Amino acid sequence: MTARSVSRPYMPGYGTLPAGDGTGLLPWSWAEERLVSSRNYWISTVWPDGRPHAMPVWGMWHDDAFWFSSSRPSRKSKNLVANPRCVVTTEDALNPVVVEGMARLLTDPNDLATLLALENAKYETDYKIDLLDSAVNSCFRVAPKWVFGLAHDDFTGSPTRWAFEA
């Protein structure tokens, strides 16, 4: 299990309140609920020349990580193979959860079967294992380094940062 510490993120100039004021630090369950229930996510990667790249994806939050698949020749897949650093966000801009972490290309058959089962259950699909053929598709697990969350109804009193340790 991954250990988490929680604190107020450094946000100079935004009037952010001390950790004990306002809503206070959000509980991890607040972030996890949004990570699990979001239907769509945004993933941001980096081109080899340093340009940012953002695209929407389907995905699943499972075992303290974000799991998703993408076409092998897609820009996001190519970017992650070259540089695994990425950012994943939920689709709700009012109560966002932002994950900064490292993507690992999944090749173990058990991991691929887990991803397929998670995706079929969440999106009510009936994809088969050939969808995960590594010749045409890339499957990733993003392990978080930092996760950020804030509630729109208390912008200055709710920002929370969770730090993950490997």
CSV table of C-alpha atoms in Angstrom, one decimal, residues 5-155:
chain,number,residue,atom,x,y,z
A,5,SER,CA,0.9,12.6,3.5
A,6,VAL,CA,-1.5,15.5,3.3
A,7,SER,CA,-0.8,19.2,3.3
A,8,ARG,CA,-1.9,22.6,1.8
A,9,PRO,CA,-0.3,23.2,-1.6
A,10,TYR,CA,1.9,26.2,-2.0
A,11,MET,CA,-0.3,28.7,-3.9
A,12,PRO,CA,1.2,32.2,-3.3
A,13,GLY,CA,-1.1,35.1,-4.4
A,14,TYR,CA,-4.3,33.1,-4.2
A,15,GLY,CA,-5.2,33.9,-0.6
A,16,THR,CA,-5.0,30.3,0.4
A,17,LEU,CA,-5.9,29.8,4.1
A,18,PRO,CA,-3.9,27.8,6.6
A,19,ALA,CA,-4.6,24.1,6.6
A,20,GLY,CA,-6.9,24.3,9.6
A,21,ASP,CA,-9.1,27.2,8.3
A,22,GLY,CA,-11.9,27.1,5.8
A,23,THR,CA,-13.0,23.6,4.8
A,24,GLY,CA,-9.6,22.5,6.0
A,25,LEU,CA,-7.6,19.7,4.3
A,26,LEU,CA,-9.9,17.5,2.2
A,27,PRO,CA,-10.1,13.8,3.2
A,28,TRP,CA,-8.5,11.4,0.8
A,29,SER,CA,-11.9,9.8,0.3
A,30,TRP,CA,-13.1,13.1,-1.3
A,31,ALA,CA,-10.4,12.7,-4.0
A,32,GLU,CA,-10.7,9.0,-4.4
A,33,GLU,CA,-14.5,9.2,-4.9
A,34,ARG,CA,-13.9,11.6,-7.8
A,35,LEU,CA,-11.1,9.6,-9.3
A,36,VAL,CA,-13.3,6.5,-9.3
A,37,SER,CA,-16.5,8.0,-10.5
A,38,SER,CA,-15.2,10.3,-13.3
A,39,ARG,CA,-16.3,8.9,-16.6
A,40,ASN,CA,-13.7,10.8,-18.7
A,41,TYR,CA,-10.2,12.1,-17.8
A,42,TRP,CA,-7.6,14.3,-19.4
A,43,ILE,CA,-4.1,13.1,-19.7
A,44,SER,CA,-1.2,15.5,-20.4
A,45,THR,CA,2.1,14.2,-21.7
A,46,VAL,CA,5.2,15.8,-23.3
A,47,TRP,CA,6.4,15.6,-26.9
A,48,PRO,CA,10.1,14.7,-27.3
A,49,ASP,CA,10.7,18.4,-28.1
A,50,GLY,CA,9.1,19.5,-24.9
A,51,ARG,CA,5.7,20.6,-26.2
A,52,PRO,CA,2.7,19.7,-24.0
A,53,HIS,CA,0.0,17.3,-25.3
A,54,ALA,CA,-3.4,16.8,-23.7
A,55,MET,CA,-6.1,14.4,-24.7
A,56,PRO,CA,-9.3,12.9,-23.2
A,57,VAL,CA,-9.3,9.3,-22.2
A,58,TRP,CA,-11.4,6.6,-20.6
A,59,GLY,CA,-9.7,5.2,-17.5
A,60,MET,CA,-10.1,3.6,-14.1
A,61,TRP,CA,-8.7,4.4,-10.6
A,62,HIS,CA,-7.7,1.1,-9.0
A,63,ASP,CA,-5.2,0.2,-6.3
A,64,ASP,CA,-4.0,3.8,-5.9
A,65,ALA,CA,-3.2,4.3,-9.6
A,66,PHE,CA,-4.8,5.4,-12.8
A,67,TRP,CA,-5.2,2.6,-15.5
A,68,PHE,CA,-5.9,3.3,-19.2
A,69,SER,CA,-5.2,2.1,-22.7
A,70,SER,CA,-4.6,3.9,-25.9
A,71,SER,CA,-3.7,3.1,-29.5
A,72,ARG,CA,0.0,2.2,-29.7
A,73,PRO,CA,0.7,4.8,-32.5
A,74,SER,CA,-1.2,7.6,-30.7
A,75,ARG,CA,0.8,10.6,-29.7
A,76,LYS,CA,0.1,10.1,-25.9
A,77,SER,CA,1.4,6.5,-26.1
A,78,LYS,CA,4.5,7.5,-28.0
A,79,ASN,CA,5.1,10.3,-25.5
A,80,LEU,CA,4.7,8.1,-22.4
A,81,VAL,CA,7.1,5.5,-23.8
A,82,ALA,CA,9.7,8.2,-24.3
A,83,ASN,CA,8.9,10.1,-21.1
A,84,PRO,CA,6.6,8.5,-18.5
A,85,ARG,CA,6.0,11.8,-16.6
A,86,CYS,CA,2.3,12.8,-17.0
A,87,VAL,CA,-0.7,14.6,-15.4
A,88,VAL,CA,-4.1,13.1,-15.3
A,89,THR,CA,-7.2,15.1,-14.3
A,90,THR,CA,-10.8,14.3,-13.7
A,91,GLU,CA,-13.4,15.9,-16.0
A,92,ASP,CA,-15.0,18.1,-13.3
A,93,ALA,CA,-13.4,21.5,-13.4
A,94,LEU,CA,-15.4,22.7,-10.4
A,95,ASN,CA,-14.1,20.1,-8.0
A,96,PRO,CA,-11.0,18.9,-9.8
A,97,VAL,CA,-8.6,16.2,-8.8
A,98,VAL,CA,-5.2,16.4,-10.5
A,99,VAL,CA,-2.7,13.5,-10.5
A,100,GLU,CA,1.0,14.0,-11.2
A,101,GLY,CA,2.9,10.8,-11.7
A,102,MET,CA,4.7,8.3,-13.8
A,103,ALA,CA,3.2,6.0,-16.3
A,104,ARG,CA,4.3,2.4,-16.6
A,105,LEU,CA,3.7,0.4,-19.8
A,106,LEU,CA,1.8,-2.8,-18.8
A,107,THR,CA,2.9,-6.0,-20.4
A,108,ASP,CA,2.1,-8.6,-17.7
A,109,PRO,CA,-0.9,-10.7,-18.8
A,110,ASN,CA,-2.5,-10.4,-15.3
A,111,ASP,CA,-2.2,-6.6,-15.4
A,112,LEU,CA,-3.8,-6.6,-18.9
A,113,ALA,CA,-6.6,-8.8,-17.7
A,114,THR,CA,-7.2,-6.5,-14.7
A,115,LEU,CA,-7.3,-3.5,-17.0
A,116,LEU,CA,-9.8,-5.2,-19.4
A,117,ALA,CA,-12.1,-6.3,-16.5
A,118,LEU,CA,-12.0,-2.8,-15.0
A,119,GLU,CA,-12.8,-1.1,-18.3
A,120,ASN,CA,-15.6,-3.6,-19.2
A,121,ALA,CA,-17.2,-3.2,-15.8
A,122,LYS,CA,-17.0,0.6,-15.7
A,123,TYR,CA,-18.0,1.4,-19.3
A,124,GLU,CA,-20.4,-1.5,-19.7
A,125,THR,CA,-18.4,-2.8,-22.7
A,126,ASP,CA,-17.6,-6.3,-23.8
A,127,TYR,CA,-14.1,-5.8,-25.1
A,128,LYS,CA,-12.0,-8.9,-25.6
A,129,ILE,CA,-8.4,-9.5,-24.7
A,130,ASP,CA,-7.3,-8.9,-28.3
A,131,LEU,CA,-8.1,-5.2,-27.7
A,132,LEU,CA,-5.0,-5.2,-25.5
A,133,ASP,CA,-2.7,-6.7,-28.2
A,134,SER,CA,0.6,-4.8,-27.7
A,135,ALA,CA,1.1,-4.6,-31.5
A,136,VAL,CA,-1.9,-2.2,-31.7
A,137,ASN,CA,-2.6,-1.0,-28.2
A,138,SER,CA,-0.6,0.3,-25.2
A,139,CYS,CA,-1.9,-0.1,-21.7
A,140,PHE,CA,-0.6,2.1,-18.8
A,141,ARG,CA,-0.7,2.4,-15.1
A,142,VAL,CA,0.0,5.9,-13.7
A,143,ALA,CA,1.4,5.8,-10.2
A,144,PRO,CA,0.9,9.1,-8.5
A,145,LYS,CA,3.6,11.2,-7.0
A,146,TRP,CA,1.3,14.1,-6.1
A,147,VAL,CA,-2.5,14.4,-6.1
A,148,PHE,CA,-4.2,17.8,-5.8
A,149,GLY,CA,-7.9,18.6,-5.1
A,150,LEU,CA,-10.0,21.6,-4.4
A,151,ALA,CA,-13.7,22.3,-3.8
A,152,HIS,CA,-15.2,25.1,-5.8
A,153,ASP,CA,-17.4,26.3,-2.9
A,154,ASP,CA,-14.3,27.0,-0.8
A,155,PHE,CA,-11.4,27.8,-3.2
